[in-house]
Short mmCIF file of C-alpha atoms and ligand atoms in Angstrom, two decimals:
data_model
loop_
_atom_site.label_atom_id
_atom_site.label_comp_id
_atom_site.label_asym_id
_atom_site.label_seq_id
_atom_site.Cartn_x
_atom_site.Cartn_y
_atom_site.Cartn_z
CA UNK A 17 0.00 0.00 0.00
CA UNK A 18 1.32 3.35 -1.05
CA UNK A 19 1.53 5.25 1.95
CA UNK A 20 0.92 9.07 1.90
CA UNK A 21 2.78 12.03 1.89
CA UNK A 22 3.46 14.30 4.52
CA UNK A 23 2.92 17.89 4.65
CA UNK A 24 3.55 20.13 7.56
CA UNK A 25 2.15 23.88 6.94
CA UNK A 26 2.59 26.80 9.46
CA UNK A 27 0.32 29.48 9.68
CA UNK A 28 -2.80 26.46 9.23
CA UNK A 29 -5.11 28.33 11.25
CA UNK A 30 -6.11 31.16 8.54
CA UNK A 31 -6.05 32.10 5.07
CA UNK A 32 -3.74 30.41 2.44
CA UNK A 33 -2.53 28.08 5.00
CA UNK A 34 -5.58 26.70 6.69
CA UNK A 35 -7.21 26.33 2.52
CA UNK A 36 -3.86 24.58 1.92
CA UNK A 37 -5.09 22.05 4.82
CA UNK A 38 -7.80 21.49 3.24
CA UNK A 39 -7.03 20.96 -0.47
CA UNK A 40 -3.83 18.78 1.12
CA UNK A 41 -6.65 16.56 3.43
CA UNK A 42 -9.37 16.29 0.23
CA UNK A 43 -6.36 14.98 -2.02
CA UNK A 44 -5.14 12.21 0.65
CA UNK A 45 -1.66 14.46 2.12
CA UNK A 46 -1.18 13.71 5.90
CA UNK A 47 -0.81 16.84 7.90
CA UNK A 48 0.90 18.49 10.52
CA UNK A 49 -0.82 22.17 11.47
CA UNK A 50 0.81 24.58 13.00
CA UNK A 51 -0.18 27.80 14.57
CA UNK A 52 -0.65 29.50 17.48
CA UNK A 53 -4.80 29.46 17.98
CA UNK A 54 -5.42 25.91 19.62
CA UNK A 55 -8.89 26.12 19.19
CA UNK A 56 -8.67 26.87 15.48
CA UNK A 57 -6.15 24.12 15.03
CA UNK A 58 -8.49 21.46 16.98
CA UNK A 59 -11.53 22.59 14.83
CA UNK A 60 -9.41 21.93 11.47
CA UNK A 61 -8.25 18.54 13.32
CA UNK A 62 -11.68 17.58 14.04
CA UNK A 63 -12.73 18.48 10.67
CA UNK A 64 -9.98 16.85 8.06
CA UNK A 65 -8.90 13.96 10.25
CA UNK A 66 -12.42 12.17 8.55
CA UNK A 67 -9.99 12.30 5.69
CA UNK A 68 -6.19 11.88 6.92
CA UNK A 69 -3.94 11.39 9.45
CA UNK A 70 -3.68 14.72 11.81
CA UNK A 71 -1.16 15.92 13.89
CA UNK A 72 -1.23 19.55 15.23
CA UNK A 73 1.75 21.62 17.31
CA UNK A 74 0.96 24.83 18.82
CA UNK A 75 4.19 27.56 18.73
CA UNK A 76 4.90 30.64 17.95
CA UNK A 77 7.74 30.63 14.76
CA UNK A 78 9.46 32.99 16.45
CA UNK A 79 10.63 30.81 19.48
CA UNK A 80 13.24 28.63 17.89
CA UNK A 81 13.39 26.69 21.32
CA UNK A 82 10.04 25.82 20.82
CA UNK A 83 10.35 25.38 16.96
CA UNK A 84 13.09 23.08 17.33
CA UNK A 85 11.90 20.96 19.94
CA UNK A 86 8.34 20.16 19.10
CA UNK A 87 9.32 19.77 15.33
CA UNK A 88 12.01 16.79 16.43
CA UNK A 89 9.37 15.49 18.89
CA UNK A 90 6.87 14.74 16.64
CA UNK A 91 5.00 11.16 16.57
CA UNK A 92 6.86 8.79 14.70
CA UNK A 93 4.46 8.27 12.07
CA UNK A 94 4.66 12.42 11.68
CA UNK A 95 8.43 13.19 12.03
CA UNK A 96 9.40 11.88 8.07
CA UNK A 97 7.94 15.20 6.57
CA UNK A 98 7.50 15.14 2.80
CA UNK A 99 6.50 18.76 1.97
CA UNK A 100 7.09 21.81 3.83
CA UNK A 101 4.20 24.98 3.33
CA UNK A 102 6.29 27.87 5.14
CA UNK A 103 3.35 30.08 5.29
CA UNK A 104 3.23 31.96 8.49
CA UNK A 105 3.48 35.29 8.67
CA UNK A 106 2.09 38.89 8.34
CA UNK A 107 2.36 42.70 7.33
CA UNK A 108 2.23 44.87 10.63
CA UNK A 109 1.51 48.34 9.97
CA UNK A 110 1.62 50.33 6.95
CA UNK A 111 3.81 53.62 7.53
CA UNK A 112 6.35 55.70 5.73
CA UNK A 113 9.39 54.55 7.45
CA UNK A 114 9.99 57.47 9.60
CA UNK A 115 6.82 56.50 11.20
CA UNK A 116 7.41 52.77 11.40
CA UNK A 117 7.18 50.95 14.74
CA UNK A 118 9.64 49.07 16.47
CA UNK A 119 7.45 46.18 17.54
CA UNK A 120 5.86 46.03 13.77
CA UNK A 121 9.92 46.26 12.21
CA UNK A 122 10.15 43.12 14.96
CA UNK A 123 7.67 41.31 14.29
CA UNK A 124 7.71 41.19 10.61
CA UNK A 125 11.43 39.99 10.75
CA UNK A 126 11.34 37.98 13.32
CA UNK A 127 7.93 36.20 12.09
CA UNK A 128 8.58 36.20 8.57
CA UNK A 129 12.32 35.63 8.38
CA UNK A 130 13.54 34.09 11.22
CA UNK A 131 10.56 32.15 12.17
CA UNK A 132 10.87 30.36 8.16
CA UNK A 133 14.40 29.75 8.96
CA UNK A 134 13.79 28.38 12.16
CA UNK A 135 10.91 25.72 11.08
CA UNK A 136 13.33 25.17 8.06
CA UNK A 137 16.54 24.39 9.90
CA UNK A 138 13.97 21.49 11.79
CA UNK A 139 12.49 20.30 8.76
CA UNK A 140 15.76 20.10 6.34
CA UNK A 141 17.46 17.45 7.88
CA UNK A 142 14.93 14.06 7.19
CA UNK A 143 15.20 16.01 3.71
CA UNK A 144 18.90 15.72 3.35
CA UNK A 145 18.92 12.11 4.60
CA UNK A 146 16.60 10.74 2.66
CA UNK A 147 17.56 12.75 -0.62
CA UNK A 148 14.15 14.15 -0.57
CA UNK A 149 11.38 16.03 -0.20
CA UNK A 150 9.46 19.87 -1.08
CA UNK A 151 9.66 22.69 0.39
CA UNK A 152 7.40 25.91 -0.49
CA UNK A 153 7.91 28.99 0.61
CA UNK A 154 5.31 32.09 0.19
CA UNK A 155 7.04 34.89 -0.49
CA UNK A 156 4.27 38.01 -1.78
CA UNK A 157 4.79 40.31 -4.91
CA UNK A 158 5.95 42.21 -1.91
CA UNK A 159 9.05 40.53 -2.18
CA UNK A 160 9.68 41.31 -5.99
CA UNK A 161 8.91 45.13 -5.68
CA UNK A 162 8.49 47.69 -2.94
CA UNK A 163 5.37 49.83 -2.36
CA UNK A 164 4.69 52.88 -0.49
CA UNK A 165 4.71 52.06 3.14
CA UNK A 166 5.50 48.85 2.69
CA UNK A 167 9.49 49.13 3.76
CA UNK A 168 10.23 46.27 6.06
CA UNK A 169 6.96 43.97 4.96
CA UNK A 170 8.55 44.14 1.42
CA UNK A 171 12.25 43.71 2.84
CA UNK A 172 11.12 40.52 5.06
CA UNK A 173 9.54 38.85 1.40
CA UNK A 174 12.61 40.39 -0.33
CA UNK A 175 14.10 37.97 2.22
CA UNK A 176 12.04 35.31 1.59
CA UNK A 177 12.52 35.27 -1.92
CA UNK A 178 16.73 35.30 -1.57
CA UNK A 179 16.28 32.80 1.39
CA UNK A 180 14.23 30.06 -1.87
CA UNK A 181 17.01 31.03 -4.08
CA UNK A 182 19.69 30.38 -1.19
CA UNK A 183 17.51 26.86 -0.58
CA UNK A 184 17.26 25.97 -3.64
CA UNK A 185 20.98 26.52 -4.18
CA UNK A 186 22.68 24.54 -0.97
CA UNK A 187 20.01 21.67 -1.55
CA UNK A 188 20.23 21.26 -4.72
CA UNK A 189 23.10 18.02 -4.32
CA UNK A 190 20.17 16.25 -1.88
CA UNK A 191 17.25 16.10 -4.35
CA UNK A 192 14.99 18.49 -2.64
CA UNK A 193 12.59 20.65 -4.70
CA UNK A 194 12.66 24.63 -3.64
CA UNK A 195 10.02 26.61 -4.94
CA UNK A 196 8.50 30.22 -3.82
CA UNK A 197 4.68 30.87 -4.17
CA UNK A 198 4.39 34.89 -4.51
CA UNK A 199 0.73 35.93 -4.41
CA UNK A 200 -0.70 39.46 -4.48
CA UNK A 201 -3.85 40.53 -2.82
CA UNK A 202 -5.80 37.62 -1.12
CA UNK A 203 -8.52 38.39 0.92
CA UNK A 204 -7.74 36.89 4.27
CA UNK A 205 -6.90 37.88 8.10
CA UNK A 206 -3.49 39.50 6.03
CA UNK A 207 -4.86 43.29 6.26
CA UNK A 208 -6.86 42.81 9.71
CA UNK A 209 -3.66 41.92 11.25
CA UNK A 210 -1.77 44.05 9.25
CA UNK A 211 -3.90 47.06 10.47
CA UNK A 212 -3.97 45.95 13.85
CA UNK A 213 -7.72 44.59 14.27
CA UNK A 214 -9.72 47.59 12.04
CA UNK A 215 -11.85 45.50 10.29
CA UNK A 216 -13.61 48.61 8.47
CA UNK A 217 -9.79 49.75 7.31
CA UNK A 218 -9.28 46.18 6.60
CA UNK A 219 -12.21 45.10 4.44
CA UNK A 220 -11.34 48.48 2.04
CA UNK A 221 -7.95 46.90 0.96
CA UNK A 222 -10.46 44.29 -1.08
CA UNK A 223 -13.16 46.61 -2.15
CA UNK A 224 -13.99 47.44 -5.91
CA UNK A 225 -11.94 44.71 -7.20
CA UNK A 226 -12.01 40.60 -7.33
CA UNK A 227 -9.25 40.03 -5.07
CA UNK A 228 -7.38 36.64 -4.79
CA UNK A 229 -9.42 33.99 -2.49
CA UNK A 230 -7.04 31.88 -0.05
CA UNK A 231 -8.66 28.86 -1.91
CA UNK A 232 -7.16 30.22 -5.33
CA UNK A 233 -3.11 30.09 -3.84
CA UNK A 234 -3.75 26.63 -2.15
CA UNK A 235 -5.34 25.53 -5.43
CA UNK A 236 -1.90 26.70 -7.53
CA UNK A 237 0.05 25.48 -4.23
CA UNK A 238 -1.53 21.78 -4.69
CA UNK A 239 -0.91 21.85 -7.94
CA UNK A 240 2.80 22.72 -7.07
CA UNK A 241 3.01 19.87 -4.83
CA UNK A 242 1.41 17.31 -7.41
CA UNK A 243 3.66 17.82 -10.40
CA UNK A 244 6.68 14.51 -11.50
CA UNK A 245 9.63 14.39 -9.33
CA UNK A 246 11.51 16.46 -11.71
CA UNK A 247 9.36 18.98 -11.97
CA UNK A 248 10.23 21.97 -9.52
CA UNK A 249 8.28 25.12 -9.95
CA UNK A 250 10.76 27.82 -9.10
CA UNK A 251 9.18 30.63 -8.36
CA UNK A 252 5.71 32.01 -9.18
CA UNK A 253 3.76 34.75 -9.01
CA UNK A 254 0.45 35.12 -8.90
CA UNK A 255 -2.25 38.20 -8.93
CA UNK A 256 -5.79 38.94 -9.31
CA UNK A 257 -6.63 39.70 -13.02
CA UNK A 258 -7.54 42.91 -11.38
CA UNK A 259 -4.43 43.65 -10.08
CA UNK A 260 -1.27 44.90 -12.34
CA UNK A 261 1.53 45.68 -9.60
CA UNK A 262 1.53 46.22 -6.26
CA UNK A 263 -0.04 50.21 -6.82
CA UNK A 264 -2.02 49.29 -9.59
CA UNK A 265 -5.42 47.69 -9.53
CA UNK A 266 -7.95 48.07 -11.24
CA UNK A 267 -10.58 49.52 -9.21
CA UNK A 268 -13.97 50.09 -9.95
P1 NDP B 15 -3.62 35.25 7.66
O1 NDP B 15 -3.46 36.38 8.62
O2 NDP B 15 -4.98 34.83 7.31
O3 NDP B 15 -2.80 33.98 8.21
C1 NDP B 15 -1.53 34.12 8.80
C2 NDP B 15 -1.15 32.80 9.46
O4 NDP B 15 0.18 32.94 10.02
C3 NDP B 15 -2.08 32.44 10.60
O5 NDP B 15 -2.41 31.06 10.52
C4 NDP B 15 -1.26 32.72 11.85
O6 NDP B 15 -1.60 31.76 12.85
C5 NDP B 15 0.17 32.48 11.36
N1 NDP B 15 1.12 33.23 12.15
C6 NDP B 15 1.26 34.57 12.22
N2 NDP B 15 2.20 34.90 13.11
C7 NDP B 15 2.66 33.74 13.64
C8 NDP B 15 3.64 33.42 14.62
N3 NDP B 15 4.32 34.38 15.27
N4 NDP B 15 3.87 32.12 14.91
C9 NDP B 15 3.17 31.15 14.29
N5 NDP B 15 2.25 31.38 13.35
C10 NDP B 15 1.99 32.66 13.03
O7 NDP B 15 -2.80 35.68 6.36
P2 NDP B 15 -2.52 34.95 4.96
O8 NDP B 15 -3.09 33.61 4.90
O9 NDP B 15 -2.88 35.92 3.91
O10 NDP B 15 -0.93 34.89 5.02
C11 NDP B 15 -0.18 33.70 4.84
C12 NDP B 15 1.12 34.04 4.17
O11 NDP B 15 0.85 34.59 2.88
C13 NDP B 15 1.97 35.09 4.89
O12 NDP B 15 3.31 34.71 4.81
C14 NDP B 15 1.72 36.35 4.08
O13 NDP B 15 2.79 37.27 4.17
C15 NDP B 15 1.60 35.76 2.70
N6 NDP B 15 0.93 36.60 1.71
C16 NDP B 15 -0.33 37.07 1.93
C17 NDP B 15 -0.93 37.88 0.99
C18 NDP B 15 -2.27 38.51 1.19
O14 NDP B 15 -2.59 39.49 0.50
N7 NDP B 15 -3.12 37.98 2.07
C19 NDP B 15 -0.25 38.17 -0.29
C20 NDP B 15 1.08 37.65 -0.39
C21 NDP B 15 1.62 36.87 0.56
P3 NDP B 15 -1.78 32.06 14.42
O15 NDP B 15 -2.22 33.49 14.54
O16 NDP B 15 -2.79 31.07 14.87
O17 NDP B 15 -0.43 31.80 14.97
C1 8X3 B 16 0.70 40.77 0.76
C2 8X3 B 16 0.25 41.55 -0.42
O1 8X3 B 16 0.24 43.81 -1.56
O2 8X3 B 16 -0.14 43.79 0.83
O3 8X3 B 16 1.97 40.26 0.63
O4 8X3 B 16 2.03 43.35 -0.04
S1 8X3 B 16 0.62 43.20 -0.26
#
């Protein structure tokens, strides 16, 4: 009996990662959910563990203690992890750097950076001895150009995008597939985080336009995931048909 893959995705517990849970449970990927809101990851545990095997750890990415220790203490038949979703993270704030906030600058590197680097240095090392495995990082059109306002947000996905290339790079002698998904606009908790809880601020961002749905990246992320062996998608980027850049959409 084949037995299935493995996938372990931070940031499960919203948006693009908690859709990529559920395309991942419907198509017969194991899972391992991460995030920090236990109640959201028992509900998803509940809900696709009717369909696959379940396993969920609670940490914040930015405590590489805690990273490190409850990624190498996973079950047995959890700890050989196939594919890697490095999804977690968020925009904090949106002010002309002179204005910027300490705890936001923090928080975005720390979260989006370091955390990624911390879940990766866990995950790598099955990879490396057994000569394979996928890892997917989502970077943002955020990391390809820089907006107004957006300063560090765009310099933590400017990160994430050297950080695939740097991947892809040292791996490349163990077999393991490197690829960056870069969305644009998707309507998810991204903007009510970003502008700290203003849900009326928030739900603007999406207004007048189709934006991106979480289901549409974990759709493209699937099909990432489901391509031959020698197939590595690089790096993609993906917008609304509204959207042209990161300044211009097509409002109506
Ligand atoms: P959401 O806010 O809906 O989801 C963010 C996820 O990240 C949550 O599950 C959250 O879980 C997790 N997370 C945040 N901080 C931490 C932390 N410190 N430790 C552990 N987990 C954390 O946003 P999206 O789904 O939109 O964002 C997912 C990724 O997509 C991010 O990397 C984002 O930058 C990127 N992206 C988003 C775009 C958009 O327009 N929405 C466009 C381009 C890229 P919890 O709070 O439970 O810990
Ligand atoms: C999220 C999309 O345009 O807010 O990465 O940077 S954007």
């Amino acid at each position: 009996m084949n037995k299935n893959k493995i996938a372990l995705i931070t940031g499960a517990t919203s948006g693009i990662g908690m859709a990529t849970a559920k395309i991942f449970a419907k198509n017969n990927i194991d899972l391992v959910l991460c995030g920090r809101r236990q109640e959201r990851l028992d509900m998803l545990k509940n809900e696709l563990e009717k369909e696959v095997a379940v396993h969920t750890l609670n940490f914040d990415v930015r405590n590489k203690t805690a990273v490190l220790e409850q990624i190498n203490s996973l079950p047995p038949e959890f700890l050989d992890v196939d594919i890697l979703i490095n999804n977690a993270g968020n925009a904090h704030g949106l002010e002309p750097i002179q204005d910027g906030n300490l705890d936001d600058w923090d928080a975005m590197l720390d979260i989006n950076v370091k955390g990624l680097l911390y879940v990766s240095k866990a995950v790598i090392p099955n990879m490396i001895a057994k000569k394979s495995g996928h890892i997917i990082n989502i970077g943002s059109t955020a990391g390809k150009e820089v907006y107004p306002n957006g300063n560090v947000y765009c310099a933590s996905k400017h990160a994430v995008d050297a950080i695939n290339q740097g991947m892809r790079i040292d791996l490349n002698p163990y077999n393991i597939r490197i690829g960056a998904v870069n969305p644009g606009m998707v309507e998810t908790e991204f903007s009510e985080v970003r502008f700290k809880g203003d849900t009326a601020k928030a739900a603007k961002v999406y207004q007048g336009f189709k934006p991106l749905q979480a289901l549409d990246i974990a759709d493209i992320i699937h099909f990432v995931v489901t391509r031959p062996y020698h197939v590595n998608i690089a790096d993609l980027v993906v917008m609304s048909t509204a959207q042209a850049s990161s300044t211009i959409v097509n409002k109506n």
